[in-house]
Amino acid sequence: MFERILIASGPTLEAIDPVRFLSNRSSGLTGFHLAGVARERGLGPITFVTGPTAFRPQGVELVPVESAQEMGAAMRARFAEAAVTIMAAAVSDYRSLKYYPEKLKKSGERIVLELVKNPDILLDLGRRKGPGQLLVGFAAETEDIFANAQRKLEAKRLDLLVLNEVTADNPAFGDVENQVYLVRPDGVRRLERMGKAGVAAAVWDEIASLAGRSG
Ligand code: C5P
């Protein structure tokens, strides 16, 4: 059905020195299920760009990466070929300004680590998006969730945004279930709290409806 599907999944890992890094609690489970559902439904060949996680789907072209910069390069190199691209990765917003080639020594009671912003991969892909390409992003918000989601949808030129409202009852990260909203330029749909495989199935239903509409 789709010429190629490109999925980014998992956390990114930003090295500080040979033994330390910055990262986040993304398990990679949602991306894993997005690939699984696409494969079960025979939606097309899948390229799976993933940060370090235990979840490795079968039957995909697997592209393991570590840092946001590596993930960005891997996504950009493959984006033009992809009819559907899903950025389900939890990209680290910042990395250490410096990589310390020797293990940092224990020193004073306080030390300062300077961080620098990582490039926004999804924003970059949105700028490169051509006609007939569908681009899907994720967002985790805690306040003004719908206004923020609409802003992101427009700024990043997305066709669909999977919105997580992050609360104590719905941590989204590291949980096996999730409650999300599917945000499109023309409206918002609330899904019940369900397993991440169910969320992945609903996301693909939505993508199929978008693809049907555009051509
Ligand atoms: O702006 P925010 O970080 O909330 O957007 C989340 C979406 O953007 C996710 O789809 C994530 O994969 C993507 N993202 C990205 N590059 C970044 C940060 C987030 O592609 N540096």
Tab-separated table of C-alpha atoms and ligand atoms in Angstrom:
chain	number	residue	atom	x	y	z
A	1	MET	CA	0.000	0.000	0.000
A	2	PHE	CA	2.801	2.464	0.869
A	3	GLU	CA	6.060	2.497	-1.090
A	4	ARG	CA	8.097	2.794	2.107
A	5	ILE	CA	7.342	3.417	5.780
A	6	LEU	CA	9.924	5.185	7.922
A	7	ILE	CA	9.637	5.008	11.711
A	8	ALA	CA	11.910	6.573	14.352
A	9	SER	CA	11.611	4.998	17.791
A	10	GLY	CA	13.116	4.841	21.258
A	11	PRO	CA	15.135	7.375	23.220
A	12	THR	CA	18.316	9.026	22.038
A	13	LEU	CA	21.455	8.729	24.082
A	14	GLU	CA	23.765	11.716	24.328
A	15	ALA	CA	27.271	10.776	25.414
A	16	ILE	CA	29.062	12.938	27.990
A	17	ASP	CA	32.232	10.895	28.376
A	18	PRO	CA	33.134	7.267	27.541
A	19	VAL	CA	30.895	5.893	30.326
A	20	ARG	CA	28.168	8.517	30.898
A	21	PHE	CA	25.235	9.853	28.923
A	22	LEU	CA	21.990	11.859	29.009
A	23	SER	CA	18.803	10.089	27.970
A	24	ASN	CA	15.120	9.665	28.899
A	25	ARG	CA	12.617	6.997	29.948
A	26	SER	CA	11.279	6.124	26.492
A	27	SER	CA	10.928	2.334	26.241
A	28	GLY	CA	10.465	2.222	22.467
A	29	LEU	CA	7.283	0.161	22.907
A	30	THR	CA	5.010	2.440	20.846
A	31	GLY	CA	7.425	2.488	17.900
A	32	PHE	CA	7.796	-1.276	18.176
A	33	HIS	CA	4.020	-1.726	17.908
A	34	LEU	CA	3.732	0.799	15.071
A	35	ALA	CA	6.158	-1.373	13.076
A	36	GLY	CA	4.360	-4.572	14.160
A	37	VAL	CA	0.913	-3.355	13.074
A	38	ALA	CA	2.265	-2.075	9.726
A	39	ARG	CA	3.878	-5.449	9.111
A	40	GLU	CA	0.773	-7.467	10.130
A	41	ARG	CA	-1.358	-5.369	7.805
A	42	GLY	CA	1.167	-5.634	4.956
A	43	LEU	CA	1.269	-1.846	4.584
A	44	GLY	CA	4.697	-1.748	2.925
A	45	PRO	CA	8.436	-2.137	3.541
A	46	ILE	CA	9.516	-0.610	6.851
A	47	THR	CA	12.719	1.182	7.786
A	48	PHE	CA	13.057	1.384	11.568
A	49	VAL	CA	15.518	3.921	12.949
A	50	THR	CA	15.909	3.301	16.648
A	51	GLY	CA	17.792	4.646	19.622
A	52	PRO	CA	19.019	2.141	22.214
A	53	THR	CA	16.049	0.018	23.384
A	54	ALA	CA	15.250	-3.636	23.999
A	55	PHE	CA	12.344	-3.530	21.499
A	56	ARG	CA	13.564	-4.615	18.075
A	57	PRO	CA	10.775	-5.483	15.625
A	58	GLN	CA	11.186	-8.331	13.134
A	59	GLY	CA	10.896	-7.995	9.371
A	60	VAL	CA	12.107	-4.405	9.132
A	61	GLU	CA	15.237	-2.698	7.866
A	62	LEU	CA	16.781	-1.886	11.246
A	63	VAL	CA	18.949	1.228	11.582
A	64	PRO	CA	20.357	1.489	15.126
A	65	VAL	CA	21.503	4.959	16.182
A	66	GLU	CA	22.511	6.588	19.459
A	67	SER	CA	22.431	10.362	19.455
A	68	ALA	CA	19.872	12.845	18.133
A	69	GLN	CA	22.391	13.975	15.541
A	70	GLU	CA	22.815	10.397	14.289
A	71	MET	CA	19.053	9.874	14.276
A	72	GLY	CA	18.567	13.121	12.332
A	73	ALA	CA	21.126	12.115	9.703
A	74	ALA	CA	19.567	8.630	9.360
A	75	MET	CA	16.051	10.078	8.982
A	76	ARG	CA	17.055	12.795	6.509
A	77	ALA	CA	18.925	10.274	4.330
A	78	ARG	CA	15.795	8.113	4.019
A	79	PHE	CA	12.954	10.628	4.184
A	80	ALA	CA	12.531	11.346	0.455
A	81	GLU	CA	11.744	7.662	-0.248
A	82	ALA	CA	9.100	7.372	2.486
A	83	ALA	CA	5.383	7.704	1.779
A	84	VAL	CA	4.686	7.665	5.529
A	85	THR	CA	7.114	8.858	8.209
A	86	ILE	CA	6.399	8.531	11.930
A	87	MET	CA	8.621	10.256	14.490
A	88	ALA	CA	7.786	8.203	17.579
A	89	ALA	CA	11.254	8.685	19.067
A	90	ALA	CA	11.811	10.597	22.292
A	91	VAL	CA	14.646	12.746	21.003
A	92	SER	CA	16.747	14.320	23.759
A	93	ASP	CA	16.173	18.047	23.559
A	94	TYR	CA	19.721	18.797	24.747
A	95	ARG	CA	23.164	17.222	24.597
A	96	SER	CA	26.364	18.011	26.420
A	97	LEU	CA	28.126	20.925	24.706
A	98	LYS	CA	31.371	19.013	25.079
A	99	TYR	CA	32.212	15.361	24.740
A	100	TYR	CA	34.899	14.541	27.289
A	101	PRO	CA	37.153	11.864	25.717
A	102	GLU	CA	38.504	10.871	29.152
A	103	LYS	CA	36.168	9.767	31.967
A	104	LEU	CA	35.306	12.833	34.056
A	105	LYS	CA	37.016	12.693	37.420
A	106	LYS	CA	35.108	13.137	40.648
A	107	SER	CA	35.880	16.680	41.839
A	108	GLY	CA	34.078	19.362	43.917
A	109	GLU	CA	30.633	19.119	45.569
A	110	ARG	CA	29.074	20.797	42.551
A	111	ILE	CA	30.031	20.716	38.910
A	112	VAL	CA	28.423	22.400	35.922
A	113	LEU	CA	27.592	20.575	32.708
A	114	GLU	CA	26.767	22.899	29.840
A	115	LEU	CA	24.029	21.654	27.499
A	116	VAL	CA	23.299	22.676	23.941
A	117	LYS	CA	20.024	22.216	22.056
A	118	ASN	CA	19.665	19.334	19.625
A	119	PRO	CA	18.234	19.970	16.171
A	120	ASP	CA	14.474	19.336	15.848
A	121	ILE	CA	14.399	16.394	13.428
A	122	LEU	CA	10.654	16.530	12.848
A	123	LEU	CA	10.691	20.263	12.076
A	124	ASP	CA	13.410	19.632	9.517
A	125	LEU	CA	11.480	16.741	7.912
A	126	GLY	CA	8.336	18.897	7.782
A	127	ARG	CA	10.256	21.513	5.801
A	128	ARG	CA	11.399	18.858	3.337
A	129	LYS	CA	7.981	17.215	2.979
A	130	GLY	CA	6.762	16.856	-0.596
A	131	PRO	CA	3.291	16.249	-2.009
A	132	GLY	CA	1.894	12.812	-1.214
A	133	GLN	CA	4.128	12.325	1.836
A	134	LEU	CA	2.449	11.854	5.213
A	135	LEU	CA	4.271	12.984	8.344
A	136	VAL	CA	3.223	11.926	11.841
A	137	GLY	CA	4.629	13.278	15.106
A	138	PHE	CA	4.147	12.684	18.813
A	139	ALA	CA	3.872	15.195	21.621
A	140	ALA	CA	3.765	14.915	25.390
A	141	GLU	CA	2.128	17.921	27.009
A	142	THR	CA	1.145	18.829	30.544
A	143	GLU	CA	-0.617	22.180	30.023
A	144	ASP	CA	-2.611	23.924	27.268
A	145	ILE	CA	-2.370	20.596	25.519
A	146	PHE	CA	-4.656	21.264	22.538
A	147	ALA	CA	-3.349	24.759	21.791
A	148	ASN	CA	0.222	23.468	21.962
A	149	ALA	CA	-0.660	20.490	19.782
A	150	GLN	CA	-2.242	22.644	17.061
A	151	ARG	CA	0.769	24.947	17.128
A	152	LYS	CA	3.138	22.007	16.658
A	153	LEU	CA	1.000	20.500	13.917
A	154	GLU	CA	1.255	23.741	11.936
A	155	ALA	CA	4.871	24.622	12.722
A	156	LYS	CA	6.119	21.139	11.807
A	157	ARG	CA	3.717	20.704	8.844
A	158	LEU	CA	2.354	17.444	10.265
A	159	ASP	CA	-0.616	15.477	8.959
A	160	LEU	CA	-1.212	13.854	12.333
A	161	LEU	CA	-0.017	14.444	15.887
A	162	VAL	CA	-0.404	11.770	18.553
A	163	LEU	CA	-0.881	13.786	21.712
A	164	ASN	CA	-0.104	12.422	25.164
A	165	GLU	CA	-1.484	14.315	28.095
A	166	VAL	CA	1.127	13.492	30.708
A	167	THR	CA	-0.396	13.150	34.183
A	168	ALA	CA	0.292	11.035	37.257
A	169	ASP	CA	-2.344	8.540	36.013
A	170	ASN	CA	-1.031	8.587	32.466
A	171	PRO	CA	2.765	8.841	32.534
A	172	ALA	CA	2.980	7.770	28.834
A	173	PHE	CA	6.711	7.147	29.141
A	174	GLY	CA	7.686	3.652	30.239
A	175	ASP	CA	4.045	2.566	30.759
A	176	VAL	CA	2.445	-0.311	28.825
A	177	GLU	CA	-0.852	1.557	28.373
A	178	ASN	CA	-1.535	5.043	27.144
A	179	GLN	CA	-4.401	7.480	26.642
A	180	VAL	CA	-3.878	9.718	23.634
A	181	TYR	CA	-5.613	12.188	21.370
A	182	LEU	CA	-5.245	12.022	17.588
A	183	VAL	CA	-4.884	15.614	16.416
A	184	ARG	CA	-5.352	16.478	12.736
A	185	PRO	CA	-5.555	19.910	11.134
A	186	ASP	CA	-9.338	19.352	10.864
A	187	GLY	CA	-10.083	18.015	14.353
A	188	VAL	CA	-9.232	16.040	17.471
A	189	ARG	CA	-10.247	12.496	18.418
A	190	ARG	CA	-9.882	11.154	21.946
A	191	LEU	CA	-8.951	7.483	22.303
A	192	GLU	CA	-9.669	5.479	25.418
A	193	ARG	CA	-6.764	4.425	27.604
A	194	MET	CA	-5.489	1.209	26.038
A	195	GLY	CA	-2.404	-0.924	25.425
A	196	LYS	CA	0.233	0.556	23.147
A	197	ALA	CA	-0.509	-2.065	20.467
A	198	GLY	CA	-4.079	-0.711	20.385
A	199	VAL	CA	-2.779	2.854	20.121
A	200	ALA	CA	-0.548	1.771	17.212
A	201	ALA	CA	-3.529	0.160	15.443
A	202	ALA	CA	-5.603	3.331	15.876
A	203	VAL	CA	-2.761	5.485	14.549
A	204	TRP	CA	-2.547	3.313	11.424
A	205	ASP	CA	-6.350	3.495	10.967
A	206	GLU	CA	-6.024	7.271	11.021
A	207	ILE	CA	-3.089	7.240	8.575
A	208	ALA	CA	-5.111	5.003	6.221
A	209	SER	CA	-7.971	7.482	6.328
A	210	LEU	CA	-5.598	10.388	5.625
A	211	ALA	CA	-3.966	8.489	2.749
A	212	GLY	CA	-7.379	7.640	1.293
A	213	ARG	CA	-8.366	11.282	1.399
A	214	SER	CA	-5.196	12.589	-0.235
A	215	GLY	CA	-5.202	10.215	-3.113
B	1	C5P	O1	8.344	19.720	20.243
B	1	C5P	P1	8.276	18.378	20.883
B	1	C5P	O2	9.625	17.890	21.363
B	1	C5P	O3	7.200	18.203	21.879
B	1	C5P	O4	7.866	17.423	19.663
B	1	C5P	C1	7.801	16.046	19.816
B	1	C5P	C2	7.902	15.433	18.452
B	1	C5P	O5	9.051	15.964	17.795
B	1	C5P	C3	8.080	13.929	18.483
B	1	C5P	O6	7.486	13.374	17.334
B	1	C5P	C4	9.603	13.791	18.449
B	1	C5P	O7	9.964	12.555	17.881
B	1	C5P	C5	10.018	14.964	17.602
B	1	C5P	N1	11.306	15.584	17.949
B	1	C5P	C6	12.312	15.622	17.006
B	1	C5P	N2	13.512	16.221	17.291
B	1	C5P	C7	13.722	16.785	18.491
B	1	C5P	C8	12.697	16.796	19.458
B	1	C5P	C9	11.495	16.175	19.158
B	1	C5P	O8	12.111	15.092	15.911
B	1	C5P	N3	14.908	17.354	18.746
